[in-house]
Coordinates of C-alpha atoms and ligand atoms in Angstrom, one line a residue:
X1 CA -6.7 26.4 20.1
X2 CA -8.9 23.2 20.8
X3 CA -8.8 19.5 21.4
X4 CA -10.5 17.0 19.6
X5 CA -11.3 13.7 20.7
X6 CA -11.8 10.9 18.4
X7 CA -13.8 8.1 18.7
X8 CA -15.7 5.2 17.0
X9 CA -18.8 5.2 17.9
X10 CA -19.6 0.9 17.4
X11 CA -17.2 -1.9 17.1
X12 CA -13.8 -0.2 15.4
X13 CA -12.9 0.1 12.0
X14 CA -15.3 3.4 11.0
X15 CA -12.4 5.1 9.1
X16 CA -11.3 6.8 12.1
X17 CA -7.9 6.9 10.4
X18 CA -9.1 8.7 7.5
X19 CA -10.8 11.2 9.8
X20 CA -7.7 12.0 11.7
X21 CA -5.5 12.7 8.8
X22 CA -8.4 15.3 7.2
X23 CA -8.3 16.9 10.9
X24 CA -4.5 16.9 11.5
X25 CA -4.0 19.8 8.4
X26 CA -4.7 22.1 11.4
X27 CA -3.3 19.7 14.3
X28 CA 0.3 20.1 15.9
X29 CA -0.5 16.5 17.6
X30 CA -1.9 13.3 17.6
X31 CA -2.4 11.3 20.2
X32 CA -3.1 7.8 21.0
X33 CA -3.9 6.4 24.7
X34 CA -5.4 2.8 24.4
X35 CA -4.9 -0.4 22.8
X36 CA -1.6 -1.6 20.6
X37 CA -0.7 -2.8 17.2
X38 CA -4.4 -4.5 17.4
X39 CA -6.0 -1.4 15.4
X40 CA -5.7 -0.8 11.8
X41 CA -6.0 2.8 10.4
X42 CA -5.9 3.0 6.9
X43 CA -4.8 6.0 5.3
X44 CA -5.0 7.0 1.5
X45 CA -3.1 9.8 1.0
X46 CA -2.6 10.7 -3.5
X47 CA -3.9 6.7 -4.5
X48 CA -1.2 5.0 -1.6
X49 CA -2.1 3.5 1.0
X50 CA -1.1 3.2 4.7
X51 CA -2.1 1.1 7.2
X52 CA -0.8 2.3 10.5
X53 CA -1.1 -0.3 13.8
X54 CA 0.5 1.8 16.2
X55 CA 1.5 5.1 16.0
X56 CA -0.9 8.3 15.7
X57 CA -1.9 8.7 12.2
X58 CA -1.1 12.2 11.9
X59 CA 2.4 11.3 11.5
X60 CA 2.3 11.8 8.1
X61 CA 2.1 15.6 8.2
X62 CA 5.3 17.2 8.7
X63 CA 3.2 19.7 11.2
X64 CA 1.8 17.5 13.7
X65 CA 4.1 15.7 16.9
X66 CA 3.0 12.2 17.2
X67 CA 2.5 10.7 21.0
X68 CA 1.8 7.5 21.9
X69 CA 0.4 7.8 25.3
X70 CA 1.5 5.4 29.2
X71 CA -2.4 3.4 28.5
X72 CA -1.0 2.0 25.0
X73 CA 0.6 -1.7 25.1
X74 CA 3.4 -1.4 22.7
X75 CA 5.2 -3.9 21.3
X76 CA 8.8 -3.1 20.2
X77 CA 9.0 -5.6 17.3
X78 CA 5.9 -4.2 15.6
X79 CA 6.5 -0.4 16.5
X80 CA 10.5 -0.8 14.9
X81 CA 8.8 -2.1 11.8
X82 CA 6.4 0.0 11.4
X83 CA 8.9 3.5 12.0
X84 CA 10.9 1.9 9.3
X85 CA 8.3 1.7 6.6
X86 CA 7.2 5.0 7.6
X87 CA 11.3 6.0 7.3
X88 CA 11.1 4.3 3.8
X89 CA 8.7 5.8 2.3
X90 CA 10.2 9.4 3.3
X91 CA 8.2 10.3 6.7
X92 CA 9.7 12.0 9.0
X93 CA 10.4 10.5 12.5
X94 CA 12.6 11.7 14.7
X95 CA 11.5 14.9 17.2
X96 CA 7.5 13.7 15.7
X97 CA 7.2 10.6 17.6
X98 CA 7.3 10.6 21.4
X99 CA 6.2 7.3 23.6
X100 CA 5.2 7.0 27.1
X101 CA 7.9 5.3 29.7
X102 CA 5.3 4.3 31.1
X103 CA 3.6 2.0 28.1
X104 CA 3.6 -1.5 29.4
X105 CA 5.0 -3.8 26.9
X106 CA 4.3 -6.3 24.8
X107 CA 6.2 -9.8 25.4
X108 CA 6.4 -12.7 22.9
X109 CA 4.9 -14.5 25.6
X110 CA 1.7 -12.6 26.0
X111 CA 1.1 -13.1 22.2
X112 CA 1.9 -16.8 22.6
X113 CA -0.9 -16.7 25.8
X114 CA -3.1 -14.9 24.0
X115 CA -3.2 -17.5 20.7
X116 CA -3.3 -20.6 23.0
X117 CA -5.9 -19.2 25.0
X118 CA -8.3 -18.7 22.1
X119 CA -7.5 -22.0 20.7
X120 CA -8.3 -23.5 24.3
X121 CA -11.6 -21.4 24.0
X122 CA -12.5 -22.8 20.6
X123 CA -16.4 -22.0 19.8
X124 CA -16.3 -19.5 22.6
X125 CA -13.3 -17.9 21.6
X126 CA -13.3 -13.8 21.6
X127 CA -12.1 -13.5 17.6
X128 CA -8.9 -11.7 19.1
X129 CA -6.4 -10.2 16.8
X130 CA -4.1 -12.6 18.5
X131 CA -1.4 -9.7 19.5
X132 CA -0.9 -10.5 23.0
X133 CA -3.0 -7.2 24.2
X134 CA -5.2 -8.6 26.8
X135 CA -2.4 -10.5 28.6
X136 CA -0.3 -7.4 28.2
X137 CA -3.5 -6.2 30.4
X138 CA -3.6 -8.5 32.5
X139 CA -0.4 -8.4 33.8
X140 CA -0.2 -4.1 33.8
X141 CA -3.5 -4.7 36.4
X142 CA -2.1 -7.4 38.4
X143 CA 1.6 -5.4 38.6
X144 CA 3.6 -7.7 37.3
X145 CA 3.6 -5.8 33.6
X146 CA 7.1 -4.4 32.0
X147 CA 7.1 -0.7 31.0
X148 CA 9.6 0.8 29.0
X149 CA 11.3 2.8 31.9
X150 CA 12.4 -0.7 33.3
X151 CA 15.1 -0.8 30.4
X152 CA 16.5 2.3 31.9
X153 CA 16.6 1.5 35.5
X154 CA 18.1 -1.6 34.3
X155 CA 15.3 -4.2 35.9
X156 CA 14.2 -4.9 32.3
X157 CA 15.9 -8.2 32.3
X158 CA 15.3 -9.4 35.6
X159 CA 11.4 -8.6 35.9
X160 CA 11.5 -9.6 32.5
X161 CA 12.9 -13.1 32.8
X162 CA 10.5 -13.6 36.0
X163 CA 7.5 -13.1 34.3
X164 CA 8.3 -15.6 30.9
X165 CA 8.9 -18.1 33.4
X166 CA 5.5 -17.5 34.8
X167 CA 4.0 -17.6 31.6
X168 CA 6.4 -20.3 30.2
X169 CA 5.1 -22.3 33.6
X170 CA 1.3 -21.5 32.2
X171 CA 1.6 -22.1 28.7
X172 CA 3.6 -25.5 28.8
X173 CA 1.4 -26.9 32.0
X174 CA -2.0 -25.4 31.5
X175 CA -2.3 -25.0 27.6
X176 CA 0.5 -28.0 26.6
X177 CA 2.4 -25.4 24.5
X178 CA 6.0 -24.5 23.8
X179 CA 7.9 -22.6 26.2
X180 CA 9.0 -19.2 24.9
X181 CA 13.1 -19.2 25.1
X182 CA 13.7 -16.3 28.0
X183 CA 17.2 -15.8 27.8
X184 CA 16.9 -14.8 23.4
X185 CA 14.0 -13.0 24.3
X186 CA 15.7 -10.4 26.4
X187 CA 18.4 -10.4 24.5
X188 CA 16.3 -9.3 21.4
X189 CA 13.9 -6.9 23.0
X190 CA 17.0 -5.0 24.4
X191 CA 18.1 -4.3 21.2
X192 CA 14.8 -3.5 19.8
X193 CA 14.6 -0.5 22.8
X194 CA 17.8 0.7 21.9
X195 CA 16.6 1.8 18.5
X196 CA 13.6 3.5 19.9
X197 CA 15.0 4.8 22.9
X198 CA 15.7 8.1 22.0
X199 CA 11.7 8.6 21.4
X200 CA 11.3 7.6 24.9
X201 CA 9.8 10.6 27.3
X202 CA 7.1 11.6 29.9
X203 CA 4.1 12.2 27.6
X204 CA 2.0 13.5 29.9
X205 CA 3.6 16.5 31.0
X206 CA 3.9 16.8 26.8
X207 CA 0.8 16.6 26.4
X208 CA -0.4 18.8 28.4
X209 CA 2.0 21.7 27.5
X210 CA 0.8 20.8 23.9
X211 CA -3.2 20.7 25.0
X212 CA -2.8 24.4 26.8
X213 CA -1.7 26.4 23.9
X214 CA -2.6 24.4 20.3
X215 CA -4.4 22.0 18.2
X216 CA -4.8 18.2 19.7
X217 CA -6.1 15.1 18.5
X218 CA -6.7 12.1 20.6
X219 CA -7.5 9.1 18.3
X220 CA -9.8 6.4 19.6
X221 CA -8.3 2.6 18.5
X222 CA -10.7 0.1 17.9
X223 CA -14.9 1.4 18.8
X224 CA -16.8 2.1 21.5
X225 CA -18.4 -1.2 21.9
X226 CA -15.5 -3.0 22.4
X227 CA -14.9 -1.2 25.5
X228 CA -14.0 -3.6 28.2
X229 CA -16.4 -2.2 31.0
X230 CA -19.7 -0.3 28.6
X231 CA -18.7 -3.0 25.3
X232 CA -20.2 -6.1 24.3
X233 CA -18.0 -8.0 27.4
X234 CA -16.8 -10.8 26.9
X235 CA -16.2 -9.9 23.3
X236 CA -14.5 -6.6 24.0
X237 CA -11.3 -5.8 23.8
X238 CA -9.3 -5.2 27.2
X239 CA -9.1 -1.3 27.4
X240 CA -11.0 1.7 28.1
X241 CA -11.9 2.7 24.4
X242 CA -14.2 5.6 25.3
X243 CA -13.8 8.9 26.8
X244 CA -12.5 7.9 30.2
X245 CA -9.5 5.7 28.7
X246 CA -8.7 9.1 26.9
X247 CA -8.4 10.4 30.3
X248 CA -6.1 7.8 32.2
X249 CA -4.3 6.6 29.1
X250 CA -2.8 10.0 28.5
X251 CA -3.3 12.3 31.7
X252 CA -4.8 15.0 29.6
X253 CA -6.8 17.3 31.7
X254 CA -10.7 17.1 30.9
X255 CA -11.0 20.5 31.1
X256 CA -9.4 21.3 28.3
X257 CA -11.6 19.0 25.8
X258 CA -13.0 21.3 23.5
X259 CA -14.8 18.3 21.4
X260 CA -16.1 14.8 20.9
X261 CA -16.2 13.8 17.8
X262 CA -18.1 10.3 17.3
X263 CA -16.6 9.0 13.9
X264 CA -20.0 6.4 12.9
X265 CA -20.4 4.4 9.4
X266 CA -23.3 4.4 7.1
X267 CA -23.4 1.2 8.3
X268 CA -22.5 -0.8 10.7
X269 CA -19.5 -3.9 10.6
X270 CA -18.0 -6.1 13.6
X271 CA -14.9 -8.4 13.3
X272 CA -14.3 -11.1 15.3
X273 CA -16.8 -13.0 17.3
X274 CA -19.8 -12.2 19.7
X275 CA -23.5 -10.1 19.5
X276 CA -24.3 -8.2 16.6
X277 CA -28.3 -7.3 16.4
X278 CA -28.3 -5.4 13.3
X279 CA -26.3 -8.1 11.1
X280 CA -27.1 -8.5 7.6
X281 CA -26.3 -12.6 7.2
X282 CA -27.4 -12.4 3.6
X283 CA -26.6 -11.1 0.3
X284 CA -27.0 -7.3 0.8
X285 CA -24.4 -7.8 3.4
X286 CA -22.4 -9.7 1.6
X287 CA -22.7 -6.9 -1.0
X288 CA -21.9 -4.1 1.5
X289 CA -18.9 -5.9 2.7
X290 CA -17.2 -6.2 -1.3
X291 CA -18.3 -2.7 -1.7
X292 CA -16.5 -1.2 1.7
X293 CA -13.6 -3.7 0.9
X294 CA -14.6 -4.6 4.5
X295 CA -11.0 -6.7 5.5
X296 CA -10.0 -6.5 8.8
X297 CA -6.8 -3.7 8.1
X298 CA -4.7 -5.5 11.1
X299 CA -5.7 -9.3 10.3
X300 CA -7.5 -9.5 7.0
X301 CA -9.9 -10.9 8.2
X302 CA -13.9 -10.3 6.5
X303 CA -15.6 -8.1 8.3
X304 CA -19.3 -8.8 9.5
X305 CA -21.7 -6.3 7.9
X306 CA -25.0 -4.8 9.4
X307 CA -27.6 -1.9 8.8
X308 CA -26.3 1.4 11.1
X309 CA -27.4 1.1 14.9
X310 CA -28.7 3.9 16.4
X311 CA -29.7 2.4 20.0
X312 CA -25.6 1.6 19.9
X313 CA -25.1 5.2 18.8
X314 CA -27.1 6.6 21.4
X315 CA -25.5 5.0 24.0
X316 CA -22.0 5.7 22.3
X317 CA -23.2 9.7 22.5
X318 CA -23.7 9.5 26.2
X319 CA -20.6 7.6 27.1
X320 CA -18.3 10.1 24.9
X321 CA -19.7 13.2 25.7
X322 CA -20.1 13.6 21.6
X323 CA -21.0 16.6 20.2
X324 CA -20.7 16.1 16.0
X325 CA -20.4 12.6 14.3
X326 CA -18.3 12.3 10.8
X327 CA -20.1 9.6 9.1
X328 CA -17.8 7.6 7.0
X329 CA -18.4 5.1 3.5
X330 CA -21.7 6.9 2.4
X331 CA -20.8 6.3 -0.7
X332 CA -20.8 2.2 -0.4
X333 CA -24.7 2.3 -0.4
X334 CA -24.7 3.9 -3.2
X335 CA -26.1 1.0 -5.0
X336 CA -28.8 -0.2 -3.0
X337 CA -32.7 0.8 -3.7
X338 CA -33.6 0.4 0.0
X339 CA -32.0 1.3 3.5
X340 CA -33.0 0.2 7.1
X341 CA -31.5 1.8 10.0
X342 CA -31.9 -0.2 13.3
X343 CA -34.0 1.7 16.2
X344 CA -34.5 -0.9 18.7
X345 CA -34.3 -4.8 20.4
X346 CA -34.3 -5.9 23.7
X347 CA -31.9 -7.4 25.8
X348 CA -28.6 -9.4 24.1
X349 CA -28.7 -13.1 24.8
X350 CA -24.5 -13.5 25.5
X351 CA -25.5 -17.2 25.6
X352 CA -26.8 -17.4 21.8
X353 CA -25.5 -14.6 20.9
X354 CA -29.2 -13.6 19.6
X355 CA -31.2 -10.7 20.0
X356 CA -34.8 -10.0 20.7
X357 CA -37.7 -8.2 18.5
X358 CA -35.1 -6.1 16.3
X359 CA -36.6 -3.2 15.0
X360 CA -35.7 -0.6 11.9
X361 CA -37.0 1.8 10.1
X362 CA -36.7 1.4 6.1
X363 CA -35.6 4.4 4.2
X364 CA -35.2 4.5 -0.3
X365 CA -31.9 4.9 -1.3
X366 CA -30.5 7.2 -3.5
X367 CA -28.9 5.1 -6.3
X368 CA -26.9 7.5 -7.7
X369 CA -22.9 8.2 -7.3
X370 CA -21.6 10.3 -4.0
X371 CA -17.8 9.4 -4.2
X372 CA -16.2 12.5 -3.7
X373 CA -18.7 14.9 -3.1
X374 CA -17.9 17.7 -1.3
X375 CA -20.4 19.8 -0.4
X376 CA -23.7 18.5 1.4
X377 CA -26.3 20.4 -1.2
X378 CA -24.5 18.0 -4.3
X379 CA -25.9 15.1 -2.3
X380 CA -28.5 13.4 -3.7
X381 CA -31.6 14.3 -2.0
X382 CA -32.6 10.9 -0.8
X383 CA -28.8 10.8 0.7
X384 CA -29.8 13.9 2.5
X385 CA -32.6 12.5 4.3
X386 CA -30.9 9.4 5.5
X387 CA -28.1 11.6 6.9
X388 CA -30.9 14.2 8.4
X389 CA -32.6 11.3 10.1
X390 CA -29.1 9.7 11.5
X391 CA -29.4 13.6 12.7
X392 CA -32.6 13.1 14.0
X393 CA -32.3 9.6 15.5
X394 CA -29.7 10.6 17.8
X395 CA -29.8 14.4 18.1
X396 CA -26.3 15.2 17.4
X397 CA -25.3 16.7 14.8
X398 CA -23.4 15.0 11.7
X399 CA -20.2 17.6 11.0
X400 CA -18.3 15.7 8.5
X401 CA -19.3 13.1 5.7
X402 CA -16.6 10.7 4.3
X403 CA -17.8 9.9 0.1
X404 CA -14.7 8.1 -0.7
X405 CA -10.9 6.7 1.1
X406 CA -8.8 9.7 -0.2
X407 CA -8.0 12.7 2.1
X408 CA -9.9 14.9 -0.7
X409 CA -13.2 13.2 -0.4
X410 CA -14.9 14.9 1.7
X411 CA -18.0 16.9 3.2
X412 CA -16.6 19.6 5.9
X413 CA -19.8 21.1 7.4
X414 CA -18.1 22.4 9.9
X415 CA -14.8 23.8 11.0
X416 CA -14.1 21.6 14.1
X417 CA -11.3 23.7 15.5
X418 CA -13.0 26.8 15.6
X419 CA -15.1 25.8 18.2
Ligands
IMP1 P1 -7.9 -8.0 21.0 O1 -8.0 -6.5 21.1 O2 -6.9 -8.4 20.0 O3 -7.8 -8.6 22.3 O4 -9.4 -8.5 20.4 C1 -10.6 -8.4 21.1 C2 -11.7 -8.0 20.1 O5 -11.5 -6.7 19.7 C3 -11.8 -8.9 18.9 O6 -13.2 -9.0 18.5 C4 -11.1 -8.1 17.8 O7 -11.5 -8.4 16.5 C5 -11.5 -6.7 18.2 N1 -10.6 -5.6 17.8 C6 -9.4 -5.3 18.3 N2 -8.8 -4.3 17.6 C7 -9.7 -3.9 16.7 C8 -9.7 -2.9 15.7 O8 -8.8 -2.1 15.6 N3 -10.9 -2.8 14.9 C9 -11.9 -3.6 15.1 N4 -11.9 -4.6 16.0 C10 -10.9 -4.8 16.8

């Protein structure tokens, strides 16, 4: 029996998604314990495609429980939407899908705070997904926040209606926007709980039932460097993303991690605003991003490209206790005659957003085909080397190697569970 944790190892959107659905053939859960409906996991599973915001993707298999742990920010409008395209397109729910009472919720309120407050910022705005997760924050810090076990003891409506008025008082005198309507609001997000009440449960004491005696997966949302205390603060995102937002978003006991599994792309890609040293402002980026389809899965937004950062991935090893990396979309370099990997730079400038003395190595590519490899030794040889001196860079070992979106297309080096 062993427990994986997943996580990406730079700013989101490595295909962790991808990864977890490989993984979760041999999983009975799937856990996630930061963020909200803010991440995007795509999934191709036979040529369709899922994008899943908030719930574990290993709800596809029949196999595998699905918890969505007390540090996840949930809103009720976008988790009832998503469980019903999930429902029709055949999945499963009910006994799979288990959330925290203690996930704080998402109001329509936080998302309209969260929208005026990036408009307010304008040139110095974060690039939010505009979901209402940091306020959501905010307010589960300052104890104010709503969790889902306030429906049952029947305060929902009263701390509910306290806090809009707060925030109406906020977002009509401070920003000079429309007041959310309190009274509808309740109304509504009572009868959103009612159709997801029954999912409702203590997760941790789940969880760790489920940790002590099979196979768990805690998925990572969004990347390592968007972690609000170790990211790229301020343009982070307002959780723990890394190993110890595992830890309090879920109360899984340490102890039992068996391994960290950094998920890391051949290169590197960043949405929304702030540093980036590695970033490609030119045509092979451009390039990169048409190749990796590189669209923001939860906004649509174009992704910034970059060569891979291994001073990030470094750091990224450290902070997650890693011990294998899946590297994900080799097989979108396949077309380019040279490769840099970034080693080095010196401090961030968060006022210009620049960075100092940038250094890389510069590797030949392989231009030839990899999509849908699956065995290392069919690689070609110049793919080989970049992945050995990714290896070498960072000293950890890379156990899994993603050559194309489908659940098929892949390079198992190692059998993660047996550990
Ligand atoms: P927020 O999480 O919506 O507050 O956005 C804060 C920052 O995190 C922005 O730069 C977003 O683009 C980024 N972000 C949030 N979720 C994801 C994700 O799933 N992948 C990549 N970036 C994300």
């Amino acid at each position: 029996m062993s427990n994986i944790f997943l996580v990406g190892t730079h700013w989101g959107d490595e295909g962790k998604g991808k990864i977890v659905d490989v993984l979760s053939e041999c999983a009975d859960a799937c856990i996630r314990f930061q963020g909200g409906h803010n991440a995007g996991h795509t999934l191709v599973i036979n040529g369709v495609t899922t994008i899943l915001h908030l719930i574990p993707s290993g709800i596809l298999r029949d196999n595998c429980k699905s918890i969505i742990g007390n540090g996840v920010v949930v809103s009720l409008d976008a988790l009832n939407q998503e469980i019903m395209s999930l429902k029709n397109a055949g999945i499963k729910i009910d006994k799979k899908l288990f959330i925290s009472k203690n996930c704080h919720i998402i109001l329509p309120s936080h998302v309209a705070l969260d929208v005026a407050r990036e408009q307010a910022l304008a040139d110095r705005s974060i690039g939010t997904t505009g979901r209402g997760i940091g306020p959501t924050y905010e307010d589960k810090v300052s104890r104010r926040g709503i969790r889902l076990e306030d429906f049952e003891s029947n305060v929902f409506e009263s701390k509910s209606s306290e806090l809009m008025s707060y925030h109406n008082f906020i977002l009509e005198n401070y920003y000079q926007q429309n007041k959310i309507d309190v009274e509808k609001t309740v109304t509504d997000m009572r009868t959103e709980y009612e159709k997801i009440k029954h999912l409702v449960c203590d997760t941790t004491a789940l969880i760790n039932d489920l940790s002590s005696k099979s196979n768990c997966i805690f998925e990572g949302a969004q990347g390592t460097m968007l972690d609000v205390d170790h990211g790229t603060y301020p343009y982070v995102t307002s959780s723990n993303t890394t190993l110890a937002g595992l830890l309090s978003g879920s109360g899984f006991n340490v102890n039992k991690l068996d391994y960290s599994l950094g998920i890391l792309k051949a290169y590197t890609t960043r949405v929304g605003h702030g540093p980036f040293p590695s970033e490609l402002d030119n045509e092979i980026g451009k390039n990169i991003a048409k190749w990796g389809g590189e669209k923001g899965a939860t906004t649509g937004r174009d992704r910034r490209c970059g060569w891979l950062d291994s001073k990030i991935l470094k750091k990224s090893i450290q902070l997650n206790r890693i011990n294998g990396l899946a590297l994900t979309k080799l097989d979108v370099l396949d077309n380019l005659d040279k490769i840099k990997i970034c080693i080095d730079y010196g401090d961030i400038n968060y006022q210009t957003l620049t960075t100092p003395n940038v250094k890389y190595i510069e590797m030949d590519g392989w231009e030839k085909p990899t999509v849908g490899i699956n065995s290392f030794n069919d690689l070609p040889s110049n793919a080989q080397r970049y992945i050995e001196k990714i290896e070498e860079l960072c000293e950890t070992r890379i156990a899994m190697i993603s050559t194309g979106p489908d659940r098929r297309q892949v390079i198992c080096r190692d059998d993660l569970f047996a550990k």
